[in-house]
């Protein structure tokens, strides 16, 4: 199912008596995006300094999610309250010496820019915050928000599925009475044809035998077009779908299987059709079942 969650947390906030350290005052942001997919597909976009946290995040998500194409994005944002720090003099001296050495051997090398000096000069100072330790709790918050969003969508999907189930029941109720009517019509048609055949034989065949043959043909026709079993199984599958929707939990795969069975029964109903009305009912059923299939593949 689709869903989105975003959380943020300030890192390295300095104590009132302690001067802020360079790079310590930052904001850690985490986003989780989920779109529909039959299987669970996880993608992580993490800063290099948090790459080691990927296994823990993967374990956290796989324990709670079963389906969906999920993207986890983590980024750092600069805290506007953080002040730019001055590199220590000894670090600047060291950078100057290194630059002179490099340019002695590589005269064409570009000199260090101010940005280079600040990046290299402050890079040695580590943050007082263990970012890896801060990330899992933040991911828990985002995951809870994502699950809540997906739960809301799940309720909407359940309402849609119940509506389709009701429509399928209506179509099945329309199909039930059609079969006896078709059998009776075909029986009368066989009797009329055999009566015409008897008139052409001038009594060479006994009327009783002709009538029995007509009834036998009508019975065979009734067996061929009987869809009582299909309608019974279809009703049973619909009952199970409604039971699962009421139960909740991880029901996506079971619903997927039941949708396949519904499609099979609708196909059989169409193949046994002996009237346009039954064919129309079969086609309408397939349309509803296909709509259910598209949504069921997104349900855990």
Coordinates of C-alpha atoms in Angstrom, one line a residue:
X1 CA 0.0 0.0 0.0
X2 CA 1.0 3.6 -0.5
X3 CA 2.1 5.7 2.4
X4 CA 4.5 8.4 3.5
X5 CA 6.1 9.4 6.8
X6 CA 8.8 12.0 7.7
X7 CA 10.4 12.7 11.1
X8 CA 13.3 14.9 12.2
X9 CA 15.5 15.2 15.2
X10 CA 18.1 17.8 16.2
X11 CA 21.5 16.3 16.9
X12 CA 24.4 17.6 19.0
X13 CA 22.6 20.4 20.7
X14 CA 25.2 22.1 22.9
X15 CA 24.8 22.5 26.7
X16 CA 24.4 26.1 27.9
X17 CA 27.9 26.1 29.5
X18 CA 29.5 24.3 26.6
X19 CA 30.5 26.1 23.4
X20 CA 29.0 24.4 20.3
X21 CA 31.4 22.0 18.5
X22 CA 31.8 22.3 14.8
X23 CA 29.4 20.1 12.8
X24 CA 27.6 19.0 16.0
X25 CA 24.5 21.1 15.7
X26 CA 22.6 19.4 12.8
X27 CA 19.2 18.0 12.0
X28 CA 18.7 14.3 11.2
X29 CA 15.8 13.7 8.9
X30 CA 14.3 10.4 7.9
X31 CA 11.6 9.7 5.2
X32 CA 9.9 6.5 4.4
X33 CA 7.9 6.3 1.1
X34 CA 5.8 3.2 0.2
X35 CA 4.1 2.5 -3.1
X36 CA 2.1 -0.6 -4.2
X37 CA 4.0 -3.8 -5.0
X38 CA 3.2 -7.5 -4.7
X39 CA 6.4 -8.1 -2.8
X40 CA 8.6 -6.2 -0.3
X41 CA 11.3 -4.2 -2.1
X42 CA 13.5 -2.0 0.2
X43 CA 15.7 0.8 -1.1
X44 CA 18.0 2.8 1.3
X45 CA 19.5 6.2 0.5
X46 CA 21.8 6.9 3.4
X47 CA 24.8 9.3 4.0
X48 CA 28.1 7.6 4.1
X49 CA 28.5 8.1 7.8
X50 CA 25.3 6.2 8.4
X51 CA 25.8 3.4 5.9
X52 CA 26.6 0.9 8.6
X53 CA 23.0 1.4 10.0
X54 CA 21.4 -0.1 6.9
X55 CA 21.3 -3.8 8.2
X56 CA 19.5 -2.6 11.4
X57 CA 17.0 -0.5 9.4
X58 CA 16.4 -3.4 7.0
X59 CA 15.7 -5.8 9.9
X60 CA 13.3 -3.2 11.4
X61 CA 11.3 -2.8 8.2
X62 CA 11.1 -6.5 7.2
X63 CA 9.8 -7.3 10.7
X64 CA 6.8 -4.9 10.2
X65 CA 6.2 -4.8 6.5
X66 CA 5.4 -7.6 4.1
X67 CA 4.5 -5.9 0.8
X68 CA 5.3 -2.7 -1.0
X69 CA 8.2 -0.9 -2.7
X70 CA 9.6 1.0 0.2
X71 CA 12.3 3.8 0.0
X72 CA 14.1 5.0 3.1
X73 CA 15.9 8.3 2.8
X74 CA 18.1 9.8 5.5
X75 CA 19.7 13.2 5.3
X76 CA 21.4 15.8 7.4
X77 CA 20.3 19.4 7.4
X78 CA 22.3 22.3 8.7
X79 CA 21.1 23.8 11.9
X80 CA 20.8 27.6 11.4
X81 CA 21.7 28.1 15.0
X82 CA 25.1 26.5 14.5
X83 CA 27.9 29.0 14.1
X84 CA 30.8 28.5 11.8
X85 CA 34.0 27.5 13.7
X86 CA 37.5 28.6 13.0
X87 CA 40.0 25.8 12.3
X88 CA 42.9 25.6 14.9
X89 CA 46.1 27.4 13.9
X90 CA 48.1 24.2 14.0
X91 CA 45.7 22.7 11.5
X92 CA 46.1 25.7 9.1
X93 CA 49.8 25.4 9.4
X94 CA 49.7 21.7 8.6
X95 CA 47.5 22.4 5.5
X96 CA 49.8 25.1 4.3
X97 CA 52.8 22.8 4.6
X98 CA 51.0 20.1 2.8
X99 CA 50.0 22.4 0.0
X100 CA 53.6 23.6 -0.5
X101 CA 54.8 20.0 -0.7
X102 CA 52.1 19.1 -3.3
X103 CA 52.8 22.2 -5.4
X104 CA 56.5 21.5 -5.3
X105 CA 56.0 18.3 -7.1
X106 CA 52.8 19.3 -9.0
X107 CA 53.2 23.0 -9.9
X108 CA 49.9 23.0 -11.9
X109 CA 47.9 21.9 -8.9
X110 CA 45.2 24.4 -7.9
X111 CA 45.7 26.1 -4.5
X112 CA 43.3 25.3 -1.6
X113 CA 40.1 27.3 -1.5
X114 CA 38.5 28.7 1.6
X115 CA 35.9 26.0 1.4
X116 CA 38.6 23.3 1.1
X117 CA 40.4 24.6 4.1
X118 CA 37.2 24.7 6.2
X119 CA 36.2 21.2 5.1
X120 CA 39.6 19.7 5.7
X121 CA 40.4 21.8 8.8
X122 CA 37.2 20.9 10.6
X123 CA 36.9 17.4 9.3
X124 CA 39.1 16.1 12.2
X125 CA 36.6 17.1 14.8
X126 CA 34.0 14.4 15.5
X127 CA 30.5 15.0 16.6
X128 CA 29.6 14.4 20.2
X129 CA 26.4 12.6 19.0
X130 CA 26.4 8.9 18.0
X131 CA 24.3 9.3 14.9
X132 CA 24.0 5.5 14.4
X133 CA 22.5 5.2 17.9
X134 CA 20.0 8.0 17.1
X135 CA 18.8 6.6 13.8
X136 CA 16.9 3.4 14.9
X137 CA 14.5 5.3 17.3
X138 CA 13.9 7.8 14.6
X139 CA 13.1 5.0 12.2
X140 CA 10.7 3.5 14.7
X141 CA 8.8 6.8 14.8
X142 CA 8.7 7.1 11.0
X143 CA 7.6 3.4 10.7
X144 CA 4.7 3.9 13.1
X145 CA 3.5 6.9 11.1
X146 CA 3.8 4.9 7.9
X147 CA 1.8 2.0 9.3
X148 CA -0.9 4.4 10.5
X149 CA -1.1 5.9 7.0
X150 CA -1.3 2.5 5.4
X151 CA -3.9 1.4 7.9
X152 CA -6.1 4.3 6.8
X153 CA -5.7 3.3 3.2
X154 CA -6.4 -0.3 4.1
X155 CA -9.8 0.7 5.5
X156 CA -10.7 2.4 2.2
X157 CA -9.6 -0.7 0.3
X158 CA -11.7 -2.9 2.5
X159 CA -14.7 -0.8 1.8
X160 CA -14.1 -1.1 -1.9
X161 CA -13.7 -4.9 -1.7
X162 CA -16.9 -5.3 0.3
X163 CA -18.7 -3.2 -2.3
X164 CA -17.4 -5.5 -5.1
X165 CA -18.4 -8.6 -3.1
X166 CA -21.9 -7.3 -2.8
X167 CA -22.1 -6.7 -6.6
X168 CA -20.8 -10.2 -7.3
X169 CA -23.5 -11.7 -5.0
X170 CA -26.1 -9.7 -6.9
X171 CA -24.9 -11.1 -10.2
X172 CA -24.8 -14.6 -8.8
X173 CA -28.4 -14.2 -7.7
X174 CA -29.3 -13.2 -11.2
X175 CA -27.6 -16.2 -12.7
X176 CA -29.2 -18.8 -10.5
X177 CA -32.8 -18.8 -11.9
X178 CA -31.6 -18.6 -15.5
X179 CA -30.4 -22.2 -15.7
X180 CA -33.8 -24.0 -15.0
X181 CA -35.4 -21.6 -17.5
X182 CA -32.8 -22.5 -20.1
X183 CA -33.2 -26.2 -19.5
X184 CA -36.9 -26.1 -19.9
X185 CA -36.6 -24.1 -23.1
X186 CA -34.2 -26.6 -24.5
X187 CA -36.4 -29.5 -23.5
X188 CA -39.3 -28.0 -25.3
X189 CA -37.1 -27.3 -28.3
X190 CA -35.9 -31.0 -28.4
X191 CA -39.5 -32.2 -28.2
X192 CA -40.6 -30.0 -31.1
X193 CA -37.7 -31.2 -33.2
X194 CA -38.4 -34.8 -32.5
X195 CA -42.1 -34.3 -33.3
X196 CA -41.1 -32.8 -36.7
X197 CA -38.8 -35.7 -37.3
X198 CA -41.6 -38.2 -36.4
X199 CA -43.9 -36.5 -38.9
X200 CA -41.3 -37.0 -41.7
X201 CA -40.7 -40.8 -40.8
X202 CA -44.4 -41.6 -41.3
X203 CA -44.5 -43.6 -38.1
X204 CA -41.4 -45.7 -38.8
X205 CA -40.2 -44.8 -35.3
X206 CA -42.2 -45.3 -32.2
X207 CA -43.4 -42.0 -30.6
X208 CA -42.4 -43.2 -27.1
X209 CA -38.8 -43.8 -28.2
X210 CA -38.6 -40.4 -29.8
X211 CA -39.9 -38.8 -26.7
X212 CA -37.4 -40.7 -24.5
X213 CA -34.6 -39.7 -26.8
X214 CA -35.7 -36.0 -26.6
X215 CA -35.8 -36.2 -22.8
X216 CA -32.3 -37.8 -22.7
X217 CA -30.9 -35.1 -24.9
X218 CA -32.5 -32.4 -22.7
X219 CA -31.0 -34.0 -19.6
X220 CA -27.5 -34.1 -21.2
X221 CA -27.9 -30.4 -22.1
X222 CA -29.0 -29.6 -18.5
X223 CA -25.9 -31.3 -17.2
X224 CA -23.6 -29.4 -19.6
X225 CA -25.0 -26.0 -18.6
X226 CA -25.5 -26.6 -14.9
X227 CA -23.6 -23.9 -13.0
X228 CA -24.9 -24.7 -9.5
X229 CA -21.5 -25.9 -8.3
X230 CA -19.8 -22.8 -9.7
X231 CA -22.3 -20.5 -8.0
X232 CA -21.9 -22.4 -4.7
X233 CA -18.1 -22.2 -4.7
X234 CA -18.3 -18.5 -5.7
X235 CA -20.6 -17.8 -2.8
X236 CA -18.2 -19.7 -0.5
X237 CA -15.2 -17.7 -1.7
X238 CA -17.1 -14.4 -1.2
X239 CA -18.0 -15.5 2.4
X240 CA -14.3 -16.2 3.1
X241 CA -13.2 -12.8 1.7
X242 CA -15.7 -11.0 3.9
X243 CA -14.5 -13.1 6.9
X244 CA -10.8 -12.1 6.2
X245 CA -11.7 -8.5 5.8
X246 CA -13.4 -8.5 9.1
X247 CA -10.5 -10.4 10.8
X248 CA -7.7 -8.1 9.5
X249 CA -4.0 -8.8 9.9
X250 CA -1.8 -10.2 7.2
X251 CA -4.4 -11.4 4.7
X252 CA -3.0 -10.2 1.4
X253 CA -1.8 -13.5 0.1
X254 CA -4.9 -15.4 1.1
X255 CA -7.1 -12.8 -0.6
X256 CA -4.9 -13.0 -3.7
X257 CA -5.6 -16.8 -3.8
X258 CA -9.3 -16.3 -3.3
X259 CA -9.4 -13.8 -6.2
X260 CA -7.8 -16.4 -8.5
X261 CA -10.5 -18.9 -7.5
X262 CA -13.2 -16.3 -8.1
X263 CA -11.8 -15.7 -11.6
X264 CA -11.8 -19.4 -12.3
X265 CA -15.5 -19.8 -11.3
X266 CA -16.4 -16.8 -13.5
X267 CA -14.6 -18.3 -16.4
X268 CA -16.4 -21.6 -16.0
X269 CA -19.7 -19.8 -15.8
X270 CA -18.9 -18.1 -19.1
X271 CA -17.8 -21.3 -20.8
X272 CA -21.1 -23.1 -19.8
X273 CA -23.2 -20.1 -20.9
X274 CA -26.1 -21.0 -23.2
X275 CA -27.7 -17.6 -23.3
X276 CA -26.5 -14.0 -23.8
X277 CA -27.7 -13.1 -20.3
X278 CA -25.4 -15.6 -18.7
X279 CA -22.6 -14.4 -20.8
X280 CA -23.2 -10.8 -19.8
X281 CA -23.2 -11.9 -16.1
X282 CA -19.9 -13.7 -16.5
X283 CA -18.3 -10.7 -18.2
X284 CA -19.5 -8.4 -15.5
X285 CA -18.2 -10.7 -12.8
X286 CA -14.7 -10.8 -14.5
X287 CA -14.6 -7.0 -14.6
X288 CA -15.4 -6.8 -10.8
X289 CA -12.9 -9.6 -10.0
X290 CA -10.2 -7.9 -12.0
X291 CA -10.8 -4.6 -10.0
X292 CA -10.5 -6.6 -6.8
X293 CA -7.3 -8.3 -8.0
X294 CA -5.5 -5.0 -8.7
X295 CA -6.2 -3.8 -5.1
X296 CA -5.7 -7.1 -3.3
X297 CA -2.1 -7.3 -4.6
X298 CA -1.4 -4.2 -2.5
X299 CA -2.8 -5.5 0.8
X300 CA -0.5 -7.2 3.3

